[in-house]
Coordinates of C-alpha atoms and ligand atoms in Angstrom, one line a residue:
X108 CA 5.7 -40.0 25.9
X109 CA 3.6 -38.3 28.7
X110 CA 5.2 -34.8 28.2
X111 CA 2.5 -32.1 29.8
X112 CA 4.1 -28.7 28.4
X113 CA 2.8 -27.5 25.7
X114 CA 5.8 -28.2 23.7
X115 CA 5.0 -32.0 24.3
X116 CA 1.7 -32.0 23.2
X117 CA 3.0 -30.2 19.5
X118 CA 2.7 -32.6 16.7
X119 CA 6.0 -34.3 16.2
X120 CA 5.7 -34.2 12.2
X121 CA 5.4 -30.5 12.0
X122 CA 7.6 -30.0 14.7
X123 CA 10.4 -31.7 13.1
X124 CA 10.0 -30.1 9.8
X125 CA 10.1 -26.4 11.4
X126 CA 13.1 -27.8 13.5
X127 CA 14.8 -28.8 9.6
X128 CA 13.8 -26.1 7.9
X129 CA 15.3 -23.0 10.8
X130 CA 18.5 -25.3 10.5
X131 CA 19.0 -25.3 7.1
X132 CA 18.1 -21.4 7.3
X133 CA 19.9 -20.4 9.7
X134 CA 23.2 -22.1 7.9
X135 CA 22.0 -20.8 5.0
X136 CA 21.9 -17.6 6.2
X137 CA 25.2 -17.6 7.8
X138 CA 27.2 -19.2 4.9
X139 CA 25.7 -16.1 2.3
X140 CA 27.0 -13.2 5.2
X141 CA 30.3 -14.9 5.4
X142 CA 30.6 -15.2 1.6
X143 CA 29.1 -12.0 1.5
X144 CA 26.6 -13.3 -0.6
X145 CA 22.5 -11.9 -0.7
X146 CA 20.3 -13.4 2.3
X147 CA 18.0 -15.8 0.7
X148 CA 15.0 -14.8 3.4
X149 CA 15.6 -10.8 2.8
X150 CA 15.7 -11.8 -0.7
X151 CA 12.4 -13.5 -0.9
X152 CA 10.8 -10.9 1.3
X153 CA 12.3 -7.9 -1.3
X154 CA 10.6 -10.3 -4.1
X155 CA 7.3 -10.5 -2.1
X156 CA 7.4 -6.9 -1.9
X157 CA 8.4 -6.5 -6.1
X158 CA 5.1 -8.3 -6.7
X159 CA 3.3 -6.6 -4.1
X160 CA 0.3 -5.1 -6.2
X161 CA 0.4 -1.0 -5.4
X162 CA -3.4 -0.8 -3.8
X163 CA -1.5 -3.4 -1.0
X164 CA 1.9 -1.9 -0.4
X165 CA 0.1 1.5 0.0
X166 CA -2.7 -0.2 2.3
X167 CA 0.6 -1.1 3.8
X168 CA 2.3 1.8 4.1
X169 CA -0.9 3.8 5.7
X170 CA -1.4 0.8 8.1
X171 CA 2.1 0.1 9.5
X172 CA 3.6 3.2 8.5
X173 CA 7.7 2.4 8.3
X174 CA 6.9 -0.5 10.1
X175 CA 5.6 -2.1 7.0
X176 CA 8.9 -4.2 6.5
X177 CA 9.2 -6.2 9.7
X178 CA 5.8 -6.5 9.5
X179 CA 6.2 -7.9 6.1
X180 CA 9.0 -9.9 7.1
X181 CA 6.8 -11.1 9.7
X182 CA 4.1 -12.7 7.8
X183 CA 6.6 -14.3 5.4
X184 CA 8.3 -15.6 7.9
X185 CA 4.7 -16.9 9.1
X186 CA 4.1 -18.5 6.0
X187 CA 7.4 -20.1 5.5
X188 CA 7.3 -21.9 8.9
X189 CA 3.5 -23.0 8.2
X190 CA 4.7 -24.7 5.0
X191 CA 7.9 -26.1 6.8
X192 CA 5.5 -27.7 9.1
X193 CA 3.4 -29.2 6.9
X194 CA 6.6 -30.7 4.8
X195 CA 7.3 -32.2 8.5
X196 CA 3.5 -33.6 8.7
X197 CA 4.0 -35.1 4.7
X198 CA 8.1 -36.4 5.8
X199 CA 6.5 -38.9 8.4
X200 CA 5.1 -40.9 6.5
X201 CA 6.4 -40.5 3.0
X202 CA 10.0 -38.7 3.7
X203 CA 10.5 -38.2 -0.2
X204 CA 7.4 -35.4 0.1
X205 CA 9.0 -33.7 2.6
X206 CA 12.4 -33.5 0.9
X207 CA 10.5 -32.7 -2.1
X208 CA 8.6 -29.7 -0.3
X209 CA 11.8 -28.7 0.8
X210 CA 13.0 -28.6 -2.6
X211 CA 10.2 -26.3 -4.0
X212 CA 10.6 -23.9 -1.1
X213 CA 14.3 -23.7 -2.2
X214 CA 13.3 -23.6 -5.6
X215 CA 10.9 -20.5 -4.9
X216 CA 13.6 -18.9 -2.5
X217 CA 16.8 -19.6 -5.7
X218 CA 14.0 -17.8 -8.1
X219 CA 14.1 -14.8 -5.7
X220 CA 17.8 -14.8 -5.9
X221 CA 18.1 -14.7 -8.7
X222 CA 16.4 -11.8 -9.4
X223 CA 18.5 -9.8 -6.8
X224 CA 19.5 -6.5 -7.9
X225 CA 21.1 -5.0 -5.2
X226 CA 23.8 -8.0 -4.2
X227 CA 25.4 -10.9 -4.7
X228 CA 22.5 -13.7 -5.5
X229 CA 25.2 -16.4 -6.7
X230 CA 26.7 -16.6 -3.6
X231 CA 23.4 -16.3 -1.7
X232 CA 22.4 -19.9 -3.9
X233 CA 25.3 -21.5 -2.9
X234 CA 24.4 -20.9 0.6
X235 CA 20.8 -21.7 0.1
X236 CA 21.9 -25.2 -1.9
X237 CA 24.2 -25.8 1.0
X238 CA 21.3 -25.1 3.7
X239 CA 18.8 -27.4 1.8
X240 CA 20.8 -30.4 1.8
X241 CA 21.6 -30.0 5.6
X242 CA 18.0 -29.2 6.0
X243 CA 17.0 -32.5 3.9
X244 CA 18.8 -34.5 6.1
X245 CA 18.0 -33.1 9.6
X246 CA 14.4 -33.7 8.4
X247 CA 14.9 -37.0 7.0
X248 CA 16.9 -37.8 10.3
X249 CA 13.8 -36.5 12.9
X250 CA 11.2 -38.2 11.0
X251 CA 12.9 -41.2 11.0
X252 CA 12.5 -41.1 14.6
X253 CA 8.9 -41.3 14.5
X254 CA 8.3 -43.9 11.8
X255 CA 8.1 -47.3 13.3
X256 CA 9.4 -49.9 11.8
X257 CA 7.1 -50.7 9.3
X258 CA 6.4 -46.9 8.1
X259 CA 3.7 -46.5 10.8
X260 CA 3.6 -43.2 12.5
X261 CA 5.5 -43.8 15.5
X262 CA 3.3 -41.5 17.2
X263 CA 0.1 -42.5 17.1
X264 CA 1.1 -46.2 18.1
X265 CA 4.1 -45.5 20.2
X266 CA 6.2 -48.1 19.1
X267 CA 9.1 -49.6 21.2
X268 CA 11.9 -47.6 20.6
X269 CA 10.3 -44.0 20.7
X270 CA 11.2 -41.7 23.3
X271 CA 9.3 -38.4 22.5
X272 CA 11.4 -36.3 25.4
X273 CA 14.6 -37.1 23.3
X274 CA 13.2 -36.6 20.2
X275 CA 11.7 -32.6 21.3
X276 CA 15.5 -32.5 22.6
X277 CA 17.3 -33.3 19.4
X278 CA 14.1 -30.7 17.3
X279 CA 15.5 -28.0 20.5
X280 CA 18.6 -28.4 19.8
X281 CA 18.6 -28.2 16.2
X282 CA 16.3 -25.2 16.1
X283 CA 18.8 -23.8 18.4
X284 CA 21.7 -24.3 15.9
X285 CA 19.6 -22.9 13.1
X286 CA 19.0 -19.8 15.2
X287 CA 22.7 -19.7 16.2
X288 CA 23.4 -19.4 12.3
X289 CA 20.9 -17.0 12.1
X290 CA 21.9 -14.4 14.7
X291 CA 25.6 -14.9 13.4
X292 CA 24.6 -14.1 10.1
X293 CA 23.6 -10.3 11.5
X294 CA 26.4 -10.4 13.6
X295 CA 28.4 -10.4 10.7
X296 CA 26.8 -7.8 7.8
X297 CA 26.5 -5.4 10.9
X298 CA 30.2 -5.6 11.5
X299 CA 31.0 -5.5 8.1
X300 CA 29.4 -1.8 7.3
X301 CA 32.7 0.6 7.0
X302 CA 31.1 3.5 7.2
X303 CA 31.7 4.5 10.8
X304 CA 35.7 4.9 9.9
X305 CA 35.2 7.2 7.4
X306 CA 35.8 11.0 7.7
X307 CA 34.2 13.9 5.7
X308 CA 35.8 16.4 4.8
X309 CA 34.8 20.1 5.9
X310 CA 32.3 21.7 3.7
X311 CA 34.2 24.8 1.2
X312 CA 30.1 25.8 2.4
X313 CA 29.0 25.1 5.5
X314 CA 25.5 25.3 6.3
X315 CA 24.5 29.0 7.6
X316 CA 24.6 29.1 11.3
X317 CA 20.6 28.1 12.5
X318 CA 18.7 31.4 13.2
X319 CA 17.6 31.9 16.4
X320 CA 14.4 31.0 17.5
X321 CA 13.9 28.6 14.5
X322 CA 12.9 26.4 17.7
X323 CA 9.5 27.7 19.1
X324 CA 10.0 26.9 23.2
X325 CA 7.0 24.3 23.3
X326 CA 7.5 20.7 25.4
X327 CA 6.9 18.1 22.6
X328 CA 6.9 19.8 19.7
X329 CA 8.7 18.0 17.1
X330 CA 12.1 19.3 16.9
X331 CA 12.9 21.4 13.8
X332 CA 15.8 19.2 12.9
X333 CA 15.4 14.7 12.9
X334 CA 17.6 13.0 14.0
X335 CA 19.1 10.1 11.9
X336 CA 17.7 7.3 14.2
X337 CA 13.7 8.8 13.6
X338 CA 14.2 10.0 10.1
X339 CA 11.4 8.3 8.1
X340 CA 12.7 5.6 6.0
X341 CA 10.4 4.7 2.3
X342 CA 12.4 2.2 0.0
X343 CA 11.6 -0.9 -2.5
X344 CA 14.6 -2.2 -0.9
X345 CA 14.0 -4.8 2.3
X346 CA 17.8 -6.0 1.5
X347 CA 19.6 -2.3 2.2
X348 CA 22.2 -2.2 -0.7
X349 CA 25.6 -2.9 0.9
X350 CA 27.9 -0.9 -1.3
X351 CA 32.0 -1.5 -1.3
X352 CA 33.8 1.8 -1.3
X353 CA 36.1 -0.3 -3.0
X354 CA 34.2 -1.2 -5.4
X355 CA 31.7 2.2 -5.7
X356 CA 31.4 3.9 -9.0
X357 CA 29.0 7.2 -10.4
X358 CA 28.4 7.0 -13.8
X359 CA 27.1 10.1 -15.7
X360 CA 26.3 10.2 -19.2
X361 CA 23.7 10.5 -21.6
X362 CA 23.3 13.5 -23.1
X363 CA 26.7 14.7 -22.2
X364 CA 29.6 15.8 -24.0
X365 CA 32.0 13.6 -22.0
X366 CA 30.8 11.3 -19.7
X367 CA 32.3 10.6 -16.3
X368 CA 33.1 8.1 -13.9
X369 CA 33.7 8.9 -10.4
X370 CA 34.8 7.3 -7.4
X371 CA 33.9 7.6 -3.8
X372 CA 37.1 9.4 -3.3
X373 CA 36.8 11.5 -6.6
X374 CA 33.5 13.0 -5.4
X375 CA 35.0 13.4 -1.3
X376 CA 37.5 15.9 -3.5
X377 CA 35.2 17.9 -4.8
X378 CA 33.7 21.4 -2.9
X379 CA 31.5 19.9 -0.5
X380 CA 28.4 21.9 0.4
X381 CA 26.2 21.6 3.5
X382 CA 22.7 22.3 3.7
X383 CA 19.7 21.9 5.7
X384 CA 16.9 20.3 2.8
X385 CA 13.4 19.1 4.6
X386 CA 12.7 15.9 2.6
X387 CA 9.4 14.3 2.1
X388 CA 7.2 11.5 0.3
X389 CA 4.7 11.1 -2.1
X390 CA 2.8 8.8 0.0
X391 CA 2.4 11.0 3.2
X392 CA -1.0 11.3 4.1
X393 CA -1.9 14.5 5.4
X394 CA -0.6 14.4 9.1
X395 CA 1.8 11.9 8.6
X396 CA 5.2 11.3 9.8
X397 CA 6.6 10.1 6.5
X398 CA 9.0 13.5 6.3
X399 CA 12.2 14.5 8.2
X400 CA 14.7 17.6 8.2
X401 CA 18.1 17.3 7.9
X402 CA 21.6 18.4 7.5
X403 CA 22.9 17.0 4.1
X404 CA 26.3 17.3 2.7
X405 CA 27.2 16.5 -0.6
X406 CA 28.8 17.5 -4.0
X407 CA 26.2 19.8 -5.9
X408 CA 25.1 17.9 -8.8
X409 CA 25.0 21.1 -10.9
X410 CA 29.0 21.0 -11.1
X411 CA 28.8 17.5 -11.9
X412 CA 26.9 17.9 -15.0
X413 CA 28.7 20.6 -16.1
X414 CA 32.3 18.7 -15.7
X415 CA 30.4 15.7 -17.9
X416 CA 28.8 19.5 -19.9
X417 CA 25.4 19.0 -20.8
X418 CA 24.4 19.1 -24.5
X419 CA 20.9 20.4 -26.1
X420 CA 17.9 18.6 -25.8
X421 CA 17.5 17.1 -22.2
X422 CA 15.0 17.9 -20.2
X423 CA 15.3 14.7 -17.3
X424 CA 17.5 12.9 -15.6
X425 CA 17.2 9.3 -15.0
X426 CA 19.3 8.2 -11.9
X427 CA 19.7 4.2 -11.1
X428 CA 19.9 3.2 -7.3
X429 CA 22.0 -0.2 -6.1
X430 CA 18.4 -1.5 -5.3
X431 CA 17.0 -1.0 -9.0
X432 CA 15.0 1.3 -8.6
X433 CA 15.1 4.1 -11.5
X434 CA 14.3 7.8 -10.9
X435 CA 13.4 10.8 -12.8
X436 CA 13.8 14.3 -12.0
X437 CA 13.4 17.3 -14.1
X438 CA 16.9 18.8 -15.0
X439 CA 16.0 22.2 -14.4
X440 CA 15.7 21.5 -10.7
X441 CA 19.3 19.8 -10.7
X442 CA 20.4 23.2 -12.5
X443 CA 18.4 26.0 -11.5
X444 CA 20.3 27.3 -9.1
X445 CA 18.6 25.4 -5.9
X446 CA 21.6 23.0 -3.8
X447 CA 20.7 19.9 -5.4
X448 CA 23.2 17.6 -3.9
X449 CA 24.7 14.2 -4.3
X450 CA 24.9 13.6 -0.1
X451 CA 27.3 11.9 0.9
X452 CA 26.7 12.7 4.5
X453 CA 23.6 13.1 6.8
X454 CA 24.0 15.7 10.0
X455 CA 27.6 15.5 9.5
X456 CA 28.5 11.9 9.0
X457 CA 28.6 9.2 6.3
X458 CA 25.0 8.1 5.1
X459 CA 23.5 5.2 6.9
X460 CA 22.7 2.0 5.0
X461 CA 19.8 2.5 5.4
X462 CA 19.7 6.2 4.2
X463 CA 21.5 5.7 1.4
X464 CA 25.5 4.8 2.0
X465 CA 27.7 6.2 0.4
X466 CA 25.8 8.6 -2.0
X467 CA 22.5 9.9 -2.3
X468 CA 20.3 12.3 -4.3
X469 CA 18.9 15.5 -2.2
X470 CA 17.0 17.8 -3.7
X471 CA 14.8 20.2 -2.5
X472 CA 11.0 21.0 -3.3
X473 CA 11.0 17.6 -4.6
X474 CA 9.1 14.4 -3.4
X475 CA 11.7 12.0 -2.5
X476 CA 10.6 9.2 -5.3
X477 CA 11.2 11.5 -8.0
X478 CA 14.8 13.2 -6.3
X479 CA 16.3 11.2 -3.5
X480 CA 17.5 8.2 -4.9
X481 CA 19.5 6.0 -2.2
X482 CA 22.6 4.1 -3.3
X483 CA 22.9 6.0 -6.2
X484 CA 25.6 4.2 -9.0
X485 CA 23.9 6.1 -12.5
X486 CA 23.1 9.3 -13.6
X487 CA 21.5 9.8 -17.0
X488 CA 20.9 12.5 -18.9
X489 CA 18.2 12.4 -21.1
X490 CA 14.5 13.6 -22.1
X491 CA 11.3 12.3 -19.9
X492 CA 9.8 11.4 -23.3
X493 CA 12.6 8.9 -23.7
X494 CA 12.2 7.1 -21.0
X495 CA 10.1 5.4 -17.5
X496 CA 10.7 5.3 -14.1
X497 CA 10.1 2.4 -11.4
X498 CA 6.7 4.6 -9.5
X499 CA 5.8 6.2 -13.2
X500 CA 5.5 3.1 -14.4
X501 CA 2.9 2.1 -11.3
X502 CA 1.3 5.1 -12.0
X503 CA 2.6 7.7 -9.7
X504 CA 3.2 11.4 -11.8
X505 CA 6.4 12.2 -13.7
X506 CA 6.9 15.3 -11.6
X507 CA 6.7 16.0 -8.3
X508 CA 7.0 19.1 -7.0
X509 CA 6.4 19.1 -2.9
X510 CA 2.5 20.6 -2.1
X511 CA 2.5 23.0 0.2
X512 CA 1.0 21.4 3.6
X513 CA 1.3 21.3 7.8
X514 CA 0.8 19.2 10.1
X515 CA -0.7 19.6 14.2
X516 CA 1.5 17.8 16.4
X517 CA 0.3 19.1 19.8
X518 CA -2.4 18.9 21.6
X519 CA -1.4 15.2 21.8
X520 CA -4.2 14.0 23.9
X521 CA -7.8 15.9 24.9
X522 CA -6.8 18.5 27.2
X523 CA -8.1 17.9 31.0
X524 CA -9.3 21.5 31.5
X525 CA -10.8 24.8 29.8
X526 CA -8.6 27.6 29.1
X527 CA -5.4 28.0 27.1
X528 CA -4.3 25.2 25.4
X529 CA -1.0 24.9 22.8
X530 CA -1.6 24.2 19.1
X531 CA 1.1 23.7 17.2
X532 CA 3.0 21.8 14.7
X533 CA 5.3 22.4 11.6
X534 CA 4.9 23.6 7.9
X535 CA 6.7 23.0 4.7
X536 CA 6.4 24.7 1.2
X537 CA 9.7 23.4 0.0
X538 CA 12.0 25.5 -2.1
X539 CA 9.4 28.5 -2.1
X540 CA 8.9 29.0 1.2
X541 CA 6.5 29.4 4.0
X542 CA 4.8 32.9 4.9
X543 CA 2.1 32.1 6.6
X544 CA 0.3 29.7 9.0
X545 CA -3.4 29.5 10.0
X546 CA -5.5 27.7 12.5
X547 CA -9.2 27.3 12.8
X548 CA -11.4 25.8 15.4
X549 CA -14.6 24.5 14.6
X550 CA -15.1 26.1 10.9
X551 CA -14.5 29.5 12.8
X552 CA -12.3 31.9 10.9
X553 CA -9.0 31.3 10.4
X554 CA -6.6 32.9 13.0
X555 CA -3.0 33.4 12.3
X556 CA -0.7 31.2 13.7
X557 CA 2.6 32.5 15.1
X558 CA 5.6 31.2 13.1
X559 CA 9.4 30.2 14.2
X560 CA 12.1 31.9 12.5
X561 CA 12.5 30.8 9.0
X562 CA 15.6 28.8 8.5
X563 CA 15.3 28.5 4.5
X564 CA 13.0 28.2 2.0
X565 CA 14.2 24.5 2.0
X566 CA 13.3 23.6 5.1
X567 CA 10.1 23.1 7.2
X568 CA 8.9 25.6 9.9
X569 CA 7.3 25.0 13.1
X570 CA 4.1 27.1 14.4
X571 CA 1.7 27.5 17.3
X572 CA -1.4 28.8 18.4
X573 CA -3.1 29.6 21.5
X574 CA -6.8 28.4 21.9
X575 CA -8.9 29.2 24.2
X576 CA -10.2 26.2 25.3
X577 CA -13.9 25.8 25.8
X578 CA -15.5 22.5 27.3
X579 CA -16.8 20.0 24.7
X580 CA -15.6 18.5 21.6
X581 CA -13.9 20.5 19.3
X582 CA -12.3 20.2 15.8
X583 CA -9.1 22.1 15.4
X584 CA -7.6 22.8 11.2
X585 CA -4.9 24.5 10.0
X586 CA -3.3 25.3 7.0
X587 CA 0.0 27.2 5.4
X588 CA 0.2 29.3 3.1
X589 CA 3.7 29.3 0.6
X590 CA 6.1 32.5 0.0
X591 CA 3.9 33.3 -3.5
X592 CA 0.8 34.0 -0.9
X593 CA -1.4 30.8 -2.0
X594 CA -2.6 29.2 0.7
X595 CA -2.4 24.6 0.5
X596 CA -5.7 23.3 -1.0
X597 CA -8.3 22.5 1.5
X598 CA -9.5 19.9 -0.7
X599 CA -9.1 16.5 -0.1
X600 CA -7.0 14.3 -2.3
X601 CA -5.4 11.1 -1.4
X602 CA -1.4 9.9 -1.6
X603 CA -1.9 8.8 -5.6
X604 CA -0.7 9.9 -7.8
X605 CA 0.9 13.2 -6.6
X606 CA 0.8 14.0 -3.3
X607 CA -1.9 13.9 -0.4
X608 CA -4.2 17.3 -0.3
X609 CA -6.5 18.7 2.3
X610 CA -6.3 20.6 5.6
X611 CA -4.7 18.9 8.7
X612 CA -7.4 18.1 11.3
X613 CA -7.6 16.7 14.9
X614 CA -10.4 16.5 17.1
X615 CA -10.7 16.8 20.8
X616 CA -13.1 17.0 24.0
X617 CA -12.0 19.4 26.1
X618 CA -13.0 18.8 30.4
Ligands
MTE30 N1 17.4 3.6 -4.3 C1 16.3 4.1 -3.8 N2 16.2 5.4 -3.5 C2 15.0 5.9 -3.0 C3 13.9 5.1 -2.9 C4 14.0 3.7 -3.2 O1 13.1 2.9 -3.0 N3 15.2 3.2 -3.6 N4 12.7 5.6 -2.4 C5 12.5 7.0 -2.5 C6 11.4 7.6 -1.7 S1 9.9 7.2 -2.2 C7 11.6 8.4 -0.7 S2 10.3 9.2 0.0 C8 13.0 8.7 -0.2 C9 13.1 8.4 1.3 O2 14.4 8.6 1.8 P1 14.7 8.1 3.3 O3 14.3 6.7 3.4 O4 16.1 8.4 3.5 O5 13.8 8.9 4.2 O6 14.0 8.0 -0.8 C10 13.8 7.8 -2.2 N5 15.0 7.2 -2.7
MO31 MO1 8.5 8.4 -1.1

């Protein structure tokens, strides 16, 4: 047992237990995708992030940004192969704790399952019991290996009989088949998502043609519409809801005179509308990335409250998502005459998992937790006073109106030399409109900024701004102003509980 890699020099215990416990994963894993069950490690990471306390996820989300979910995964992961190892260190000598520890991980990870929302966690424990026993008895079979004959660690005495280089080829090779299971497991949910055959049908109202020059000619300038593949994603969901057409159903009710049920199909019949909607969240910081423009189409949800016909008294309506998650958004803006949609497409085709698939909430002027609701299966009508919502109830505000606010996207880095230099960035006022955009260099007085063609009121607008460099370090502002001539707050106000405030800043040496 003179192996010099690194690999040799691991401890056998915990190496066998990891080796067990990726196994039984990994079949785990693959059994619940074939049986189209809930993953029992996305499941434990969407519990993890359900008892996440809101100081954390938001340290979280400023941190990471929207990589706060691998990350997350990440340390979970971390923390589930720490613990497999030490049930390997415990199954050498006494192989009943290691089971045992096996057991309570499965017990933790079944608890999790069964408090999926979004999928099937039945299935998903089937799978996981499956994977435990096989897990169980790869471990039991490893550490048998390294017992000698008389319960002594084979290890440390190195009794006749143990061969370490076949006993780090059986862990490989088991690891290896856990990690097979694993990567088949994605194979399969990524093949399984039908969205890509489906077909849209052409809007009765197609979005209006873009105006010209809504695209200011400036190299890296971030482009007035997002593609799907950088649009921001913010959910409670680590398992993206996997919705069957098949199966798909809207409900609306509530304060209604007759409520409705409609299909996938039922709403692709209705007059489709298509419009460009700049969405945004709550917990964007100022300068932050956590908003996207886009061209949604969808059924106006307007028309579908009045074919359920709305009776006195409500003021709110409470929408469910596949995930849970429960929002509320003021019924005047799903009736006041603004294109509040239920998307069922994103820049022409089917909603992404990830975005949403098959129908979401779009509504403009709104934050996104109190309008955009994602795998949408309930609408409610009701009264605010009558009900709570999933971030109201962690003490984000009822309503949400979007803040008027802009961002400076260029100058990226310090600019090598004096002179003229490119400010510039975009500006949103949602649903009333920007009019104006100013820029200010080293609490100077604010100079106009010239603005791109408007596209909507809806939507955000880019701007720019020469500056005439000087040498040195310099600290550049700016801020918008809406269509009712008020100008964003230059006071500073974080995320909680309705929306970051201050002015936009970036500092730069110059030379
Ligand atoms: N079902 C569901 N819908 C949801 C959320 C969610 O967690 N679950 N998050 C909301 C929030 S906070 C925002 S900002 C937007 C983000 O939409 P996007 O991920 O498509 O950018 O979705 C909203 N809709
Ligand atoms: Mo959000």
């Amino acid at each position: 047992m003179t192996s010099g890699t690194v690999l040799g020099r691991l401890p056998s215990g915990p190496v066998a237990g990891i080796a067990a416990g990726v196994l039984g994963l990994g079949v785990a894993e693959l059994i619940a995708a074939l049986a189209r069950g809930t993953s029992p490690l996305l499941a434990l990471g969407d519990r993890v992030i359900d008892l996440t306390p809101r100081w954390l996820k938001e340290a979280a989300v400023a941190t990471f940004g929207t990589a706060d979910k691998p990350i997350l995964l990440a340390c979970v992961a971390l923390v589930t192969l720490a613990l497999l190892a030490v049930a390997g260190a415990l199954a050498v000598r006494r192989p009943v704790l290691g089971a045992g520890m096996f057991l309570l991980l499965g017990a933790v990870d079944a608890a999790a399952l069964l408090a999926d929302r979004a999928g099937n966690g039945a299935a998903g424990i089937v799978a996981l019991v499956i994977g435990l026993v096989i897990g169980i008895v790869a471990l039991v079979l490893l550490t048998r290996r390294l017992r000698g004959p008389g319960e002594t660690p084979a290890e440390a005495e190195a009794p006749d009989g143990f061969d370490r280089r076949s006993f780090l080829i059986a862990a490989a090779a088991v690891t290896a088949v856990g990690a097979a299971g694993g990567v088949g497991a994605k194979v399969v949910t990524a093949r399984r998502h039908p969205a890509t055959r489906l077909a849209i049908p052409t809007p009765v109202s197609p979005a209006a043609p873009l105006p010209a020059g809504v695209e200011l000619p400036i190299k890296g300038l971030t482009p007035h519409l997002t593609p799907v593949d950088d649009f921001y994603r913010i959910d409670i969901a680590l398992l993206t809801p996997r919705v069957d057409l098949a199966d798909y159903r809207l409900t609306i009710h509530g304060l209604v005179d007759n409520p409705i049920e409609l299909t996938y199909e039922d709403l692709l019949a209705m007059p489709l509308y298509e419009r460009r909607v700049t969405i945004c969240c709550v917990s964007n910081e100022v300068g932050g990335d956590l908003i996207g423009n886009a061209t949604w189409t969808g059924v106006r949800i307007r028309d579908v409250l009045r074919r359920a016909g709305l009776t006195q008294g409500a003021d709110a309506v409470k929408s469910t998502g596949a995930d849970g998650i429960t929002i509320g958004t003021p019924l005047e803006a799903l009736t006041d005459g603004r294109d509040s949609l239920l998307a069922i497409a994103q820049d022409g085709e089917p909603l992404t998992p990830d975005h949403g698939f098959p129908v979401r909430m779009v509504v403009p002027g709104l934050y996104g937790y109190v309008s955009a609701t994602k795998w949408l299966t309930d609408l409610e009508v009701t009264r605010f006073a009558d009900f709570r919502a999933y971030w109201t109830d962690r003490g984000w505000s009822a309503e949400g109106p979007i803040k008027t606010q802009c961002r400076i996207d260029l100058p990226r880095e310090n600019p090598d030399a004096v002179g003229e230099v490119t400010v510039a960035g975009v500006a949103w006022a949602q649903h009333r409109g920007v009019s104006r955009v100013e820029v200010r260099i080293d609490d100077g007085p604010w100079q106009p900024a010239t603005l791109a063609a408007e596209d909507s009121i809806d939507t955000w607008r880019q701007w720019s701004y020469r500056w005439e460099a000087t040498a040195g370090e310099h600290r550049i502002q700016a801020r918008a102003y809406d269509r009712t001539g008020t100008p964003q707050t230059g006071s500073e106000a974080p995320p909680a509980p309705d929306g970051a405030t201050g002015y936009p800043t970036r500092t730069v040496t110059v030379g």
